[in-house]
CSV table of C-alpha atoms in Angstrom, one decimal:
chain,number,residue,atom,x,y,z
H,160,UNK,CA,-4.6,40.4,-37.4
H,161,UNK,CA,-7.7,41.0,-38.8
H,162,UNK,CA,-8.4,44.7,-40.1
H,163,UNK,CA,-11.7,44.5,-41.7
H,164,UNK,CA,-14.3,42.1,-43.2
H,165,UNK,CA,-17.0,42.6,-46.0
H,166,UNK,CA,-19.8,40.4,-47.0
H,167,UNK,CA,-22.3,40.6,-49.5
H,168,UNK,CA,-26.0,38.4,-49.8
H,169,UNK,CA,-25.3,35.5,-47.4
H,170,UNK,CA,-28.1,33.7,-45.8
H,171,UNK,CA,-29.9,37.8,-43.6
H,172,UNK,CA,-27.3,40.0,-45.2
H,173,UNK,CA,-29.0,41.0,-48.3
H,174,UNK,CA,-26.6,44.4,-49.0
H,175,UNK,CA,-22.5,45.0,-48.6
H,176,UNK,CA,-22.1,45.3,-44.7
H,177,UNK,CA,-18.5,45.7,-42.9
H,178,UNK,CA,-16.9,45.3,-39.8
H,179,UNK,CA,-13.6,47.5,-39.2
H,180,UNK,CA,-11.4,46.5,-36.3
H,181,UNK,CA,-9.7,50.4,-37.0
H,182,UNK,CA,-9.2,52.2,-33.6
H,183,UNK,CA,-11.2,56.2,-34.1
H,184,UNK,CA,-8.3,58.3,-33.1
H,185,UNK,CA,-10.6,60.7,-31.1
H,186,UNK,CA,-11.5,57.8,-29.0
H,187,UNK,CA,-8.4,56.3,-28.2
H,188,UNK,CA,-6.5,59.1,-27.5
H,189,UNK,CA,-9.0,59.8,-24.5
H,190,UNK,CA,-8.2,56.3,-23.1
H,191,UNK,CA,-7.4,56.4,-19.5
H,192,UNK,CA,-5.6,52.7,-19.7
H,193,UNK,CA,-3.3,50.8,-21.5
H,194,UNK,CA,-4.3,48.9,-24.8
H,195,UNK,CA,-3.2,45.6,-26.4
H,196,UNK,CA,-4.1,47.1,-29.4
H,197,UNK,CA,-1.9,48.0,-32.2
H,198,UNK,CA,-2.0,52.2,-33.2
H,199,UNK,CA,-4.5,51.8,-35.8
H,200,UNK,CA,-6.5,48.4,-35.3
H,201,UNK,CA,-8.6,47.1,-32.0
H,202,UNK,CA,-7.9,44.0,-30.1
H,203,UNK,CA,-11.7,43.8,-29.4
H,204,UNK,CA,-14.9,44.3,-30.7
H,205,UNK,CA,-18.7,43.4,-29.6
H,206,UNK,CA,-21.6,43.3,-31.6
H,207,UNK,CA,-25.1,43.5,-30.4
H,208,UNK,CA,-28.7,42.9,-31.4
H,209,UNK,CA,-31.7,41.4,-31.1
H,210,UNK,CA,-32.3,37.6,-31.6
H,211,UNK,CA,-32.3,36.5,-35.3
H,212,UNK,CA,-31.2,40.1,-36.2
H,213,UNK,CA,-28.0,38.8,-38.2
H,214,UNK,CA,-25.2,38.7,-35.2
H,215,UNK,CA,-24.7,34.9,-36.2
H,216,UNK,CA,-24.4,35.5,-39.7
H,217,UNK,CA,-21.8,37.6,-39.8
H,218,UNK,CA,-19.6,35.7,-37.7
H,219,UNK,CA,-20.9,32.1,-39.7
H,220,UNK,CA,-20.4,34.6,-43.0
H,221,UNK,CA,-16.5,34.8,-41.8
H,222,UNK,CA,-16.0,30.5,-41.0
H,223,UNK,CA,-17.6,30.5,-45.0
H,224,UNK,CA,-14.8,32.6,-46.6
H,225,UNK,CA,-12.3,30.5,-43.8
H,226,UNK,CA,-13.5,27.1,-45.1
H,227,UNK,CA,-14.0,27.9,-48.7
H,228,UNK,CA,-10.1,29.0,-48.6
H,229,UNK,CA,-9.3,25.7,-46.7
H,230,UNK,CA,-11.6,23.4,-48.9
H,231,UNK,CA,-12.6,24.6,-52.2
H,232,UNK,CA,-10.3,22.5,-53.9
H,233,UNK,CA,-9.9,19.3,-52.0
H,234,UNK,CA,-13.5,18.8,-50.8
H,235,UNK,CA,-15.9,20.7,-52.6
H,236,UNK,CA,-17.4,18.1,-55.2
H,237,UNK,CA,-16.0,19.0,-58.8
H,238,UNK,CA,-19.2,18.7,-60.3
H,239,UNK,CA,-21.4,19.9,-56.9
H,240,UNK,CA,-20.9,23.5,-57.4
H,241,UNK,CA,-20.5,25.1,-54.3
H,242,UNK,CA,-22.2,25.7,-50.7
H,243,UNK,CA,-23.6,28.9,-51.5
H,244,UNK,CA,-26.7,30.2,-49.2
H,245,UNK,CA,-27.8,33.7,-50.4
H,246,UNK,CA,-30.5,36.0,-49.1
H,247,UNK,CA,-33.8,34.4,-50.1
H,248,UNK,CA,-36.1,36.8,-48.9
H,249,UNK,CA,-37.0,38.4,-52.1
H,250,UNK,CA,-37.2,37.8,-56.1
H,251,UNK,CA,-33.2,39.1,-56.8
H,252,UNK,CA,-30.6,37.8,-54.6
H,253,UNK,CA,-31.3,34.3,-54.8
H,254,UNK,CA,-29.7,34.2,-58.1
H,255,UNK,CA,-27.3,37.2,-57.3
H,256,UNK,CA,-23.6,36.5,-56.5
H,257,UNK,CA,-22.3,36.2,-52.8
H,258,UNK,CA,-19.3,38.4,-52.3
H,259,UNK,CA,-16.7,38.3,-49.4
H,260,UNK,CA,-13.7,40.3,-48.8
H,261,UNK,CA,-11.5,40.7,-45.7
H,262,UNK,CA,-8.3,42.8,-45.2
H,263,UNK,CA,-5.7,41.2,-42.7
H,264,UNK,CA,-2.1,41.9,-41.8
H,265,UNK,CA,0.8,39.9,-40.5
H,266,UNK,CA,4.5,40.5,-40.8
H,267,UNK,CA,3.7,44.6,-41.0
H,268,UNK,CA,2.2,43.6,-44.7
H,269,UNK,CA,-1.6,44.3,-45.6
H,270,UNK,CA,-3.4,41.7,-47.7
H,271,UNK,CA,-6.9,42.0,-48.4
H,272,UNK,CA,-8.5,39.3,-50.7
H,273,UNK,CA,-11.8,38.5,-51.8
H,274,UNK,CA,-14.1,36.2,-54.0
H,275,UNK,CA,-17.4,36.1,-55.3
H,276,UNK,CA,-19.6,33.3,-56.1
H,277,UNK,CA,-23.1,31.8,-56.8
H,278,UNK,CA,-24.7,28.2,-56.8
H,279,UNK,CA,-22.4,27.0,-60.0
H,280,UNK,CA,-18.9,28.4,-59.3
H,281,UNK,CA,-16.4,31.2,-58.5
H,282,UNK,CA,-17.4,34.1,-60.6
H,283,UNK,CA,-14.3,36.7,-59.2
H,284,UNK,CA,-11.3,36.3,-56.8
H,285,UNK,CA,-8.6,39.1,-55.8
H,286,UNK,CA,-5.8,39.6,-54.2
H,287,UNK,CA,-3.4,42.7,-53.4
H,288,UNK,CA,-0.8,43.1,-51.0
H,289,UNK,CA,0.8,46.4,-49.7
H,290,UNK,CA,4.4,45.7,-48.4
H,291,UNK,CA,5.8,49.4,-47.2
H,292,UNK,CA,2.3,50.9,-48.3
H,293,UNK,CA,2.3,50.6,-51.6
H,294,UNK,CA,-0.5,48.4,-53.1
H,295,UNK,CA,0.9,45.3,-55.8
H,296,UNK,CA,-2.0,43.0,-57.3
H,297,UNK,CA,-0.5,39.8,-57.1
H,298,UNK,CA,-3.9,38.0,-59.1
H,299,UNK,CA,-7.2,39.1,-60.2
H,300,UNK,CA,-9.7,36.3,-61.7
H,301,UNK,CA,-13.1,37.1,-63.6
H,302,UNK,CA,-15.0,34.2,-65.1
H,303,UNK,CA,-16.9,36.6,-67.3
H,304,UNK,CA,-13.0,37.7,-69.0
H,305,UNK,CA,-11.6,36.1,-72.1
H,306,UNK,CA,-8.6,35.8,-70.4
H,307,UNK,CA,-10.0,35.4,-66.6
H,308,UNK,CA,-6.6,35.4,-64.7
H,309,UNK,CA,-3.8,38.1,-64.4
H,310,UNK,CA,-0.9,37.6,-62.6
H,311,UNK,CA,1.2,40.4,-60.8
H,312,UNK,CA,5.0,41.1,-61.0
H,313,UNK,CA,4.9,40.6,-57.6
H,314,UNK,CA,3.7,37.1,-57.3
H,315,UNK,CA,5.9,34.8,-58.9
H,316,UNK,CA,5.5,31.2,-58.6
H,317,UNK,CA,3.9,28.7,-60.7
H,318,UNK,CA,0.7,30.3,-61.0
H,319,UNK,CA,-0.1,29.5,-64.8
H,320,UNK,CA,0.2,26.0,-63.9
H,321,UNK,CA,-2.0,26.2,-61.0
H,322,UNK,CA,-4.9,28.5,-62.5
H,323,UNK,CA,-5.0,25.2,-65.2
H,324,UNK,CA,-6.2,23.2,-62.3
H,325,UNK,CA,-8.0,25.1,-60.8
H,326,UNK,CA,-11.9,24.4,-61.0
H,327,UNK,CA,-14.7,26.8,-61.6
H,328,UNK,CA,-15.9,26.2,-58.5
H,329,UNK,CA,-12.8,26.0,-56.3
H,330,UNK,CA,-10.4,29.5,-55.1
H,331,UNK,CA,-6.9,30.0,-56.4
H,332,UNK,CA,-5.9,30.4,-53.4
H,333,UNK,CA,-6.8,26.8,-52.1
H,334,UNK,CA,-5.1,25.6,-54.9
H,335,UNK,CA,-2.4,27.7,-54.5
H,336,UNK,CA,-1.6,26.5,-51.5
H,337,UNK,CA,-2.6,22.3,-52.3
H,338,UNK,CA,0.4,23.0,-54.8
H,339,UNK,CA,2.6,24.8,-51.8
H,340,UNK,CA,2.8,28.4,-53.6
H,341,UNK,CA,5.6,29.8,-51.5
H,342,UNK,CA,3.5,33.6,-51.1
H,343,UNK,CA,-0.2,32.3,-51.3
H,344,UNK,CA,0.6,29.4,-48.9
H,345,UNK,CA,1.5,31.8,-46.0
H,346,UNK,CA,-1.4,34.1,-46.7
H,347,UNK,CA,-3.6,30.7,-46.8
H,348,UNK,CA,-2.3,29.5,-43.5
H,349,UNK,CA,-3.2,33.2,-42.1
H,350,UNK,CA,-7.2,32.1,-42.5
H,351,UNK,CA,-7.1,28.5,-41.8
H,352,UNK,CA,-5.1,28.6,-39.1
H,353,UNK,CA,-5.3,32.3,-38.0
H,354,UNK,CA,-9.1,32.3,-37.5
H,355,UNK,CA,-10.6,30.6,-34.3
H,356,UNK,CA,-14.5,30.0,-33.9
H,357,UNK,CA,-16.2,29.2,-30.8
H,358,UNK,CA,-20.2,28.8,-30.8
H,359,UNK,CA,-22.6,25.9,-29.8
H,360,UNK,CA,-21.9,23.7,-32.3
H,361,UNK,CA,-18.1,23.0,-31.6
H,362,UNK,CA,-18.8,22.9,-28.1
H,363,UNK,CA,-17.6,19.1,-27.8
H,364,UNK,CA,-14.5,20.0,-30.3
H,365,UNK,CA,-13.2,22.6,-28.1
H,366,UNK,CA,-12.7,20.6,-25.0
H,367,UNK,CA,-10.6,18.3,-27.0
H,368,UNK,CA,-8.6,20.6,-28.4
H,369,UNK,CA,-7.9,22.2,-24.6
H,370,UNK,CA,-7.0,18.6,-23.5
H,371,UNK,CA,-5.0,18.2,-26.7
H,372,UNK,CA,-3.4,21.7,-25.6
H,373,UNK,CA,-2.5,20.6,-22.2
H,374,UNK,CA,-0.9,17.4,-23.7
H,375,UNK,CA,1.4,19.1,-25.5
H,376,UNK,CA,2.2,22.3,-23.3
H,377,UNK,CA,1.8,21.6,-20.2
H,378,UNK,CA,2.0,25.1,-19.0
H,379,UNK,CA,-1.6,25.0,-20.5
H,380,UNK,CA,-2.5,23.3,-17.1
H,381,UNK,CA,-1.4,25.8,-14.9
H,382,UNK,CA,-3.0,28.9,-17.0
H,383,UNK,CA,-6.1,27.0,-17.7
H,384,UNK,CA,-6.2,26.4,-13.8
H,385,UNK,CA,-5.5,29.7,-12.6
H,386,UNK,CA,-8.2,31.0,-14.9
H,387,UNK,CA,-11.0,28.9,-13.5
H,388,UNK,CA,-9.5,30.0,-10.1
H,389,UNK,CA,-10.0,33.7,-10.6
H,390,UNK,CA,-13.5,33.0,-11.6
H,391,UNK,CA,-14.3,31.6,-8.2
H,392,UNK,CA,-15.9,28.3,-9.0
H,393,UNK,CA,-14.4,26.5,-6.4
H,394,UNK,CA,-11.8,24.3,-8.3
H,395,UNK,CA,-8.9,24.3,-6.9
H,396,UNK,CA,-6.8,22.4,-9.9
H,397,UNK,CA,-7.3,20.3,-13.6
H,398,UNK,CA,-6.1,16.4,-13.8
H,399,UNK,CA,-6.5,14.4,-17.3
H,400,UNK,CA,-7.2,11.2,-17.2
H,401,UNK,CA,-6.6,8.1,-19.5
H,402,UNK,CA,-9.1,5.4,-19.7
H,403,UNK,CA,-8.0,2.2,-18.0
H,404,UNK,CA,-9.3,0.2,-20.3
H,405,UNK,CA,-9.2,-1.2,-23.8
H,406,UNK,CA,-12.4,-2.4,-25.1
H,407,UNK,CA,-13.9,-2.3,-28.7
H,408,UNK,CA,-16.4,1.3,-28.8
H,409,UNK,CA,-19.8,0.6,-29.4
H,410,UNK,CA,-21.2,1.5,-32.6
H,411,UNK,CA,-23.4,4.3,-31.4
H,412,UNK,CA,-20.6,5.6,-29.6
H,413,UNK,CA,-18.8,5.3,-33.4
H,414,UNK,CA,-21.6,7.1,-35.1
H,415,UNK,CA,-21.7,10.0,-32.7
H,416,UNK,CA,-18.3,10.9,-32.6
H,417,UNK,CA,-18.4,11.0,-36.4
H,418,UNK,CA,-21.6,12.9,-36.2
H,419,UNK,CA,-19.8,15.8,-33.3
H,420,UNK,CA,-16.5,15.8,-35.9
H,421,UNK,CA,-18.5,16.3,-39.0
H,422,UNK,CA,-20.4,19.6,-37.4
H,423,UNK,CA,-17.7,20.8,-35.8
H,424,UNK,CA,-16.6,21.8,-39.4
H,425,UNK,CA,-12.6,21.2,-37.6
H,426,UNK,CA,-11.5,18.2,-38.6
H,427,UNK,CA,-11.3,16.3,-42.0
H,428,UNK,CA,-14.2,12.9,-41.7
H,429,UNK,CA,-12.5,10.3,-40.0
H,430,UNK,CA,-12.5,6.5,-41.3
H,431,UNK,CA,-14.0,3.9,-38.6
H,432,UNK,CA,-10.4,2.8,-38.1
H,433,UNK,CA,-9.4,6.2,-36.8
H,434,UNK,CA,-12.5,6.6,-34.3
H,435,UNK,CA,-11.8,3.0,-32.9
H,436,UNK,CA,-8.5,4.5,-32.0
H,437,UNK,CA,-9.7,8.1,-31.1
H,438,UNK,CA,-12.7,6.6,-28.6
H,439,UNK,CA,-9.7,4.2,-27.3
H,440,UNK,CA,-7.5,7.1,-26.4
H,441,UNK,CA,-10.1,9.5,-25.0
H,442,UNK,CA,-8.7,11.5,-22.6
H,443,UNK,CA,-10.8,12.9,-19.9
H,444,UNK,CA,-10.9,16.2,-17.6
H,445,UNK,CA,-11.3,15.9,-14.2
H,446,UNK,CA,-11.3,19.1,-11.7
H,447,UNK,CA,-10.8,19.0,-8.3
H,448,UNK,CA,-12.3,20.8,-5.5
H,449,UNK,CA,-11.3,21.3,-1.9
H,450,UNK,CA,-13.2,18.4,0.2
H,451,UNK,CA,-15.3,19.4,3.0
H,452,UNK,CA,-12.9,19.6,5.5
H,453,UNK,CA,-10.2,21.3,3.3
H,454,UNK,CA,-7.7,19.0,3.9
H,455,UNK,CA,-7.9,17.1,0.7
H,456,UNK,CA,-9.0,17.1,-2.9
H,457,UNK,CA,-11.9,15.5,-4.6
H,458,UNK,CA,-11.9,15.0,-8.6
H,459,UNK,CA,-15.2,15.1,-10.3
H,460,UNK,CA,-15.4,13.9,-13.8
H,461,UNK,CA,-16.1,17.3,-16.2
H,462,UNK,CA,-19.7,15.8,-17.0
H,463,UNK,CA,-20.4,16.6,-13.4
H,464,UNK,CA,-19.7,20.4,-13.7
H,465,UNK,CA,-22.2,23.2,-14.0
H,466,UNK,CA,-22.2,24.4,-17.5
H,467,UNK,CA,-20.9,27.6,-16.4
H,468,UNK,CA,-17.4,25.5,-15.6
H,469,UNK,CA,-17.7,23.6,-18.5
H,470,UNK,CA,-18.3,27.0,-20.8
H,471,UNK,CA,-15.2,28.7,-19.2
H,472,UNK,CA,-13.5,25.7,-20.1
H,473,UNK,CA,-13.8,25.2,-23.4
H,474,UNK,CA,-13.5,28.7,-23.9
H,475,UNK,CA,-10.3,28.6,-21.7
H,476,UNK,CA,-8.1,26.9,-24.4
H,477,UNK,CA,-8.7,28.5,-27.3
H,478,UNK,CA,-8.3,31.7,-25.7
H,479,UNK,CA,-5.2,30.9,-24.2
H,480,UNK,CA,-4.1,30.0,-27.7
H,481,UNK,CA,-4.8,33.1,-28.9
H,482,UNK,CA,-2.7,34.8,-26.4
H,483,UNK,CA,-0.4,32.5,-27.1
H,484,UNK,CA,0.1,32.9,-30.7
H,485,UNK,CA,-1.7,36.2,-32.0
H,486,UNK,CA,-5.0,34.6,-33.4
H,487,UNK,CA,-8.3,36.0,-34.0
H,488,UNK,CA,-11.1,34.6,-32.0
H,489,UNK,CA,-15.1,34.4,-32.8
H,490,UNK,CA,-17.2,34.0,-30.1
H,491,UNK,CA,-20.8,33.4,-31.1
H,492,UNK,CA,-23.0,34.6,-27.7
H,493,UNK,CA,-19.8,34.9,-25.0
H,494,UNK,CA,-22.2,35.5,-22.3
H,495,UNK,CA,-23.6,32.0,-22.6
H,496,UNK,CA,-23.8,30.4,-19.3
H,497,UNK,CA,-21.0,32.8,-17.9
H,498,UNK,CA,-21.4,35.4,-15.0
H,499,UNK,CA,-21.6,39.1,-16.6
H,500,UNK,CA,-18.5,40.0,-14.3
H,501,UNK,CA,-16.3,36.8,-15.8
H,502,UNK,CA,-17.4,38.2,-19.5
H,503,UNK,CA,-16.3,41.2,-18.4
H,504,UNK,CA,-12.5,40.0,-17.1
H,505,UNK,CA,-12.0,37.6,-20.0
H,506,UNK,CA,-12.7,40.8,-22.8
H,507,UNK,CA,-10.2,42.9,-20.6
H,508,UNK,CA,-7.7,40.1,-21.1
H,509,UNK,CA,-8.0,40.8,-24.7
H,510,UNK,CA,-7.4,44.5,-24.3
H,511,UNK,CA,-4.8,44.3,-21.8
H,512,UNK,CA,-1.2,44.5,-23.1
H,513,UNK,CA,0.4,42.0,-20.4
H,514,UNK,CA,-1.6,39.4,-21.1
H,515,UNK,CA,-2.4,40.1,-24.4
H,516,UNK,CA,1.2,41.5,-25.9
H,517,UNK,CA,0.8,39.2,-29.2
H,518,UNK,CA,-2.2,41.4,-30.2
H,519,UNK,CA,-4.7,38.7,-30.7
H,520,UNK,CA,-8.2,39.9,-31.1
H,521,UNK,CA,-11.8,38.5,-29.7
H,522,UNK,CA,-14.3,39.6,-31.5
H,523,UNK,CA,-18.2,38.1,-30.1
H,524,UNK,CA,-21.9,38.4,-30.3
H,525,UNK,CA,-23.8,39.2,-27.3
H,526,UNK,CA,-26.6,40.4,-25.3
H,527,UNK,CA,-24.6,41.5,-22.2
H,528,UNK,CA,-25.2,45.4,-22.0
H,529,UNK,CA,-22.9,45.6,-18.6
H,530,UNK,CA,-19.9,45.3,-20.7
H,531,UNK,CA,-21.0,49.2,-22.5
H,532,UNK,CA,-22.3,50.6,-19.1
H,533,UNK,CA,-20.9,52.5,-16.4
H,534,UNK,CA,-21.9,50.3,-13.7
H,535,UNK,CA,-18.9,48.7,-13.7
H,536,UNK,CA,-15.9,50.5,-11.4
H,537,UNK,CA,-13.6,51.5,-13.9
H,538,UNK,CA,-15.9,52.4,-16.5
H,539,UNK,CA,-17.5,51.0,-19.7
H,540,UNK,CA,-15.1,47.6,-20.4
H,541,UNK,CA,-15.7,48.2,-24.0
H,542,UNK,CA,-14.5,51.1,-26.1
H,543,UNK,CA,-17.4,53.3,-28.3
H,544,UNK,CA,-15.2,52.3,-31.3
H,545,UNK,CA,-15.5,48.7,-30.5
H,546,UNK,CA,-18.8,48.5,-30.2
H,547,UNK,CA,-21.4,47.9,-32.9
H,548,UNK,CA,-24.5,46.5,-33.5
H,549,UNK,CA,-26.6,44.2,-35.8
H,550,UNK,CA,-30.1,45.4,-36.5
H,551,UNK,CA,-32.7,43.7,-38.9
H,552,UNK,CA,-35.2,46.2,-41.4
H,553,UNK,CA,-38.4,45.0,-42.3
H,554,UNK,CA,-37.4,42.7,-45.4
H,555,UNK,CA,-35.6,40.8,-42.9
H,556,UNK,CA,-31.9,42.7,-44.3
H,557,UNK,CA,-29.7,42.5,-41.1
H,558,UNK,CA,-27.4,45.9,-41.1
H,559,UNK,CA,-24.2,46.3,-39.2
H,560,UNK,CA,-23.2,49.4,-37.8
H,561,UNK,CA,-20.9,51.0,-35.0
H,562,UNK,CA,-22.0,53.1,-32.0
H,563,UNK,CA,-19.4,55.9,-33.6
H,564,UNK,CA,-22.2,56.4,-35.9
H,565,UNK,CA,-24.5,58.1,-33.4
H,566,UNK,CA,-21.2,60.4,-31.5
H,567,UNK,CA,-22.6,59.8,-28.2
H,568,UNK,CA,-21.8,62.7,-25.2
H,569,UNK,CA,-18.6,61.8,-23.1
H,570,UNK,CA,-20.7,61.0,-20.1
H,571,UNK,CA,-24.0,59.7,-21.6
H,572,UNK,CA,-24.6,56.1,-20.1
H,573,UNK,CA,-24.7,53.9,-23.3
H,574,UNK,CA,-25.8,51.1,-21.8
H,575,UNK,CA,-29.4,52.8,-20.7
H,576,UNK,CA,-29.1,54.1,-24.0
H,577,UNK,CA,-29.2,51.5,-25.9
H,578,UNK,CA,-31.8,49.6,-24.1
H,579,UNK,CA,-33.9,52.7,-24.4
H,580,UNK,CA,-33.3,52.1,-28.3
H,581,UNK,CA,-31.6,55.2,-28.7
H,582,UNK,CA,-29.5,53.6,-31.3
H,583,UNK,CA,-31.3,50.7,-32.5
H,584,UNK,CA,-31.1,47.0,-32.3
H,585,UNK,CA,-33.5,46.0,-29.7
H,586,UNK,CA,-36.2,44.0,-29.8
H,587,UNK,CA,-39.6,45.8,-30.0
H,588,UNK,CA,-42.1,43.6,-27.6
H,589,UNK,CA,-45.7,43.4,-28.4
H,590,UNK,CA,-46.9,42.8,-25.7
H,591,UNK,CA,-50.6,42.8,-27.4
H,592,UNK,CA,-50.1,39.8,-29.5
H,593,UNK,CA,-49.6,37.6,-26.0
H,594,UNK,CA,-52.5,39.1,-24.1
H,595,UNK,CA,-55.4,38.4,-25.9
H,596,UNK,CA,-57.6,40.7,-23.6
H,597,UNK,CA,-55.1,43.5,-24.8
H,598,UNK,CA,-56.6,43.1,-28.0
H,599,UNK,CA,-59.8,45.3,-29.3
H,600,UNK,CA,-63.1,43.3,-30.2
H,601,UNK,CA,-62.0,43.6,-34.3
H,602,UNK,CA,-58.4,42.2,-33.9
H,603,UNK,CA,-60.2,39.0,-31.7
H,604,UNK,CA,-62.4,38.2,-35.2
């Protein structure tokens, strides 16, 4: 479970912002219904903002410190320093460090590690873990030290041995866990695995998983299919189905599914060998709708869909997995092609302890103010504590920041609120610059 997340200069976010997933007592003890989340931390949270105000960034700033843990040390080129991507927008932090620090807890024991880095290598790294409360560093690295590592008590492990192996430009925690450290392996497996991204990009990568989900467990079919049935799109059940055929893939078919892979930023880069077999065993979705006279059912292939069916869809699985297993989701732009009122349902499934007793957590970007507005019967959907919002200053900075900040009245509609721009984060229209007779006689020259 994730309990907060710091980052520091990457790509708008110039100074130290910080999302909390801590519940404000004062709010939640005025809650009139029952929360999946945990006594002190959130299930959900939504950030708002205008276009390129930063809302990306901070979710892509989160998949960096995930896939530096995952890949530092067995892809990252030993002499290609590292991916780094500061704030460019002025004279200093192009050449400043990155910093990124998140605090998570599983098995009722608090971890929070962090790293810093610039173009060249890893400059710190940090871990501490708090079993019953009490804090124990279990490593601290500074490349500026004479000594640069120190190794807690409460480690153990082969660490010595992997610090000499580790590069300047890879974590000690990747390592750690390439050399199957019993404690840093776990904690390694809790952000590669833990952490689930959804956004445009691994649009294509998230149907396969679903299908790979249903494959394995295939109660997956039956969830997945009551899900799209509650949303009223007139599908009435899901079938897979297996190619009938066994012919050699094309070689643009080859490149592309290497090309979708690659960006998906899932899967290691398959060899040709392994995409010959993959396009072989393509699996397919077909849903199936009530025929005309109701008395039958028609298939049509998942190409056919509206994109609002195919959005719920590959949404669908990786949801369900976090049900299913207590993971964290990131949703870049939920509202993307789906009805305001199915945004609405699939967020309460996240705060709901029935169907969300494993505590996992959603945590999205979007521009759907319905969901903090009183519109809807029973109330805002989300909490004032878990809602913030991403706003950018006029150096192109993005800053983070919850509605808490602003103690809004009990009753006041935040929705109208916030589109008023009582508390920031809107976009401020000129309408001047696209009306040129707007425009006085000195502007025109």
């Amino acid at each position: 479970m994730l309990l907060s997340f710091s980052v520091t200069n990457f790509r708008s976010i110039r100074d130290e912002q910080t999302l909390s997933m801590t519940r404000s007592r004062r709010i939640a003890a005025h809650r009139t219904t029952p929360e999946a989340d945990t006594p002190d931390t959130n299930t959900v949270a939504g950030i708002y903002g205008s276009n390129a105000s930063g809302k990306s960034n901070l979710i892509l700033a989160v998949r960096f410190m995930c896939d530096a843990i995952r890949d530092s040390h067995s892809r990252w080129s030993p002499e290609g320093g590292t991916p780094f991507d500061p704030f460019r927008l002025d004279t200093e932090h192009p050449t400043a460090p990155s910093r990124f620090e998140a605090e998570i807890q599983a098995r009722d024991i608090r971890y929070q590690y962090g790293f810093e880095l610039n173009g060249d290598r890893i400059l710190r790294e940090w871990m501490y873990a708090f079993p019953h409360g009490r804090r124990q560093t279990w490593f601290e690295r500074d490349a500026d030290d004479k000594t640069e590592w120190y190794f807690g008590k409460g480690l153990g492990g082969q660490n010595k041995v992997i610090s000499e192996i580790t590069r300047p430009n890879s974590l000690f925690l990747s390592a750690a866990a390439t050399a199957n450290h019993d404690k840093l392996s776990y904690v390694h497996h809790l952000f590669v695995a833990h952490f689930r991204f959804a956004n445009e990009r691994n649009f294509r990568s998230r149907i396969r998983f679903t299908i790979k989900e249903i494959e394995k467990r295939p109660e997956t079919l039956e969830e997945l299919t009551r899900l799209l049935k509650f949303a009223d799109l007139g599908i009435c059940g899901i079938k897979l189905k297996k190619p009938d055929y066994d012919l050699k893939p094309r070689p643009e078919f080859v490149e592309l599914t290497k090309r979708l892979i690659a960006e998906s930023g899932d899967l290691p880069s398959p060899t040709d060998q392994e995409i010959d077999s993959l396009l072989k065993q393509t699996t397919e979705i077909e849903l199936q709708h009530a025929s005309a006279g109701g008395h039958e059912l028609v298939g049509l292939p998942f190409e056919s869909e509206s994109m609002g069916t195919r959005s719920l869809l590959a949404l669908g699985g990786p949801a369900l997995q976090a049900f299913r297993t207590g993971y964290t989701l990131f949703v870049d732009e939920i509202d993307t092609s789906l009805h305001p009122n199915l945004v609405a349902e699939l967020v309460r499934l996240f705060k709901s302890p029935e169907t969300n007793p494993k505590h996992a957590q959603l945590v999205f970007t979007s521009h759907d103010t319905s969901l903090m507005g009183n519109l809807i019967e029973d109330g805002p959907v989300l909490e004032r504590d878990q809602t913030w919002f991403m706003e950018k200053d006029q150096g192109g900075a993005s800053t983070l920041y919850p509605l808490t900040d602003f103690n809004p009245r009990k009753q006041e509609n935040l929705e109208r609120g916030y589109l008023q721009g009582r508390y920031g984060a809107v976009p401020f229209i000129r309408t001047r610059e696209l009306v040129p007779e707007a425009r006085s006689p000195e502007e025109h020259a």
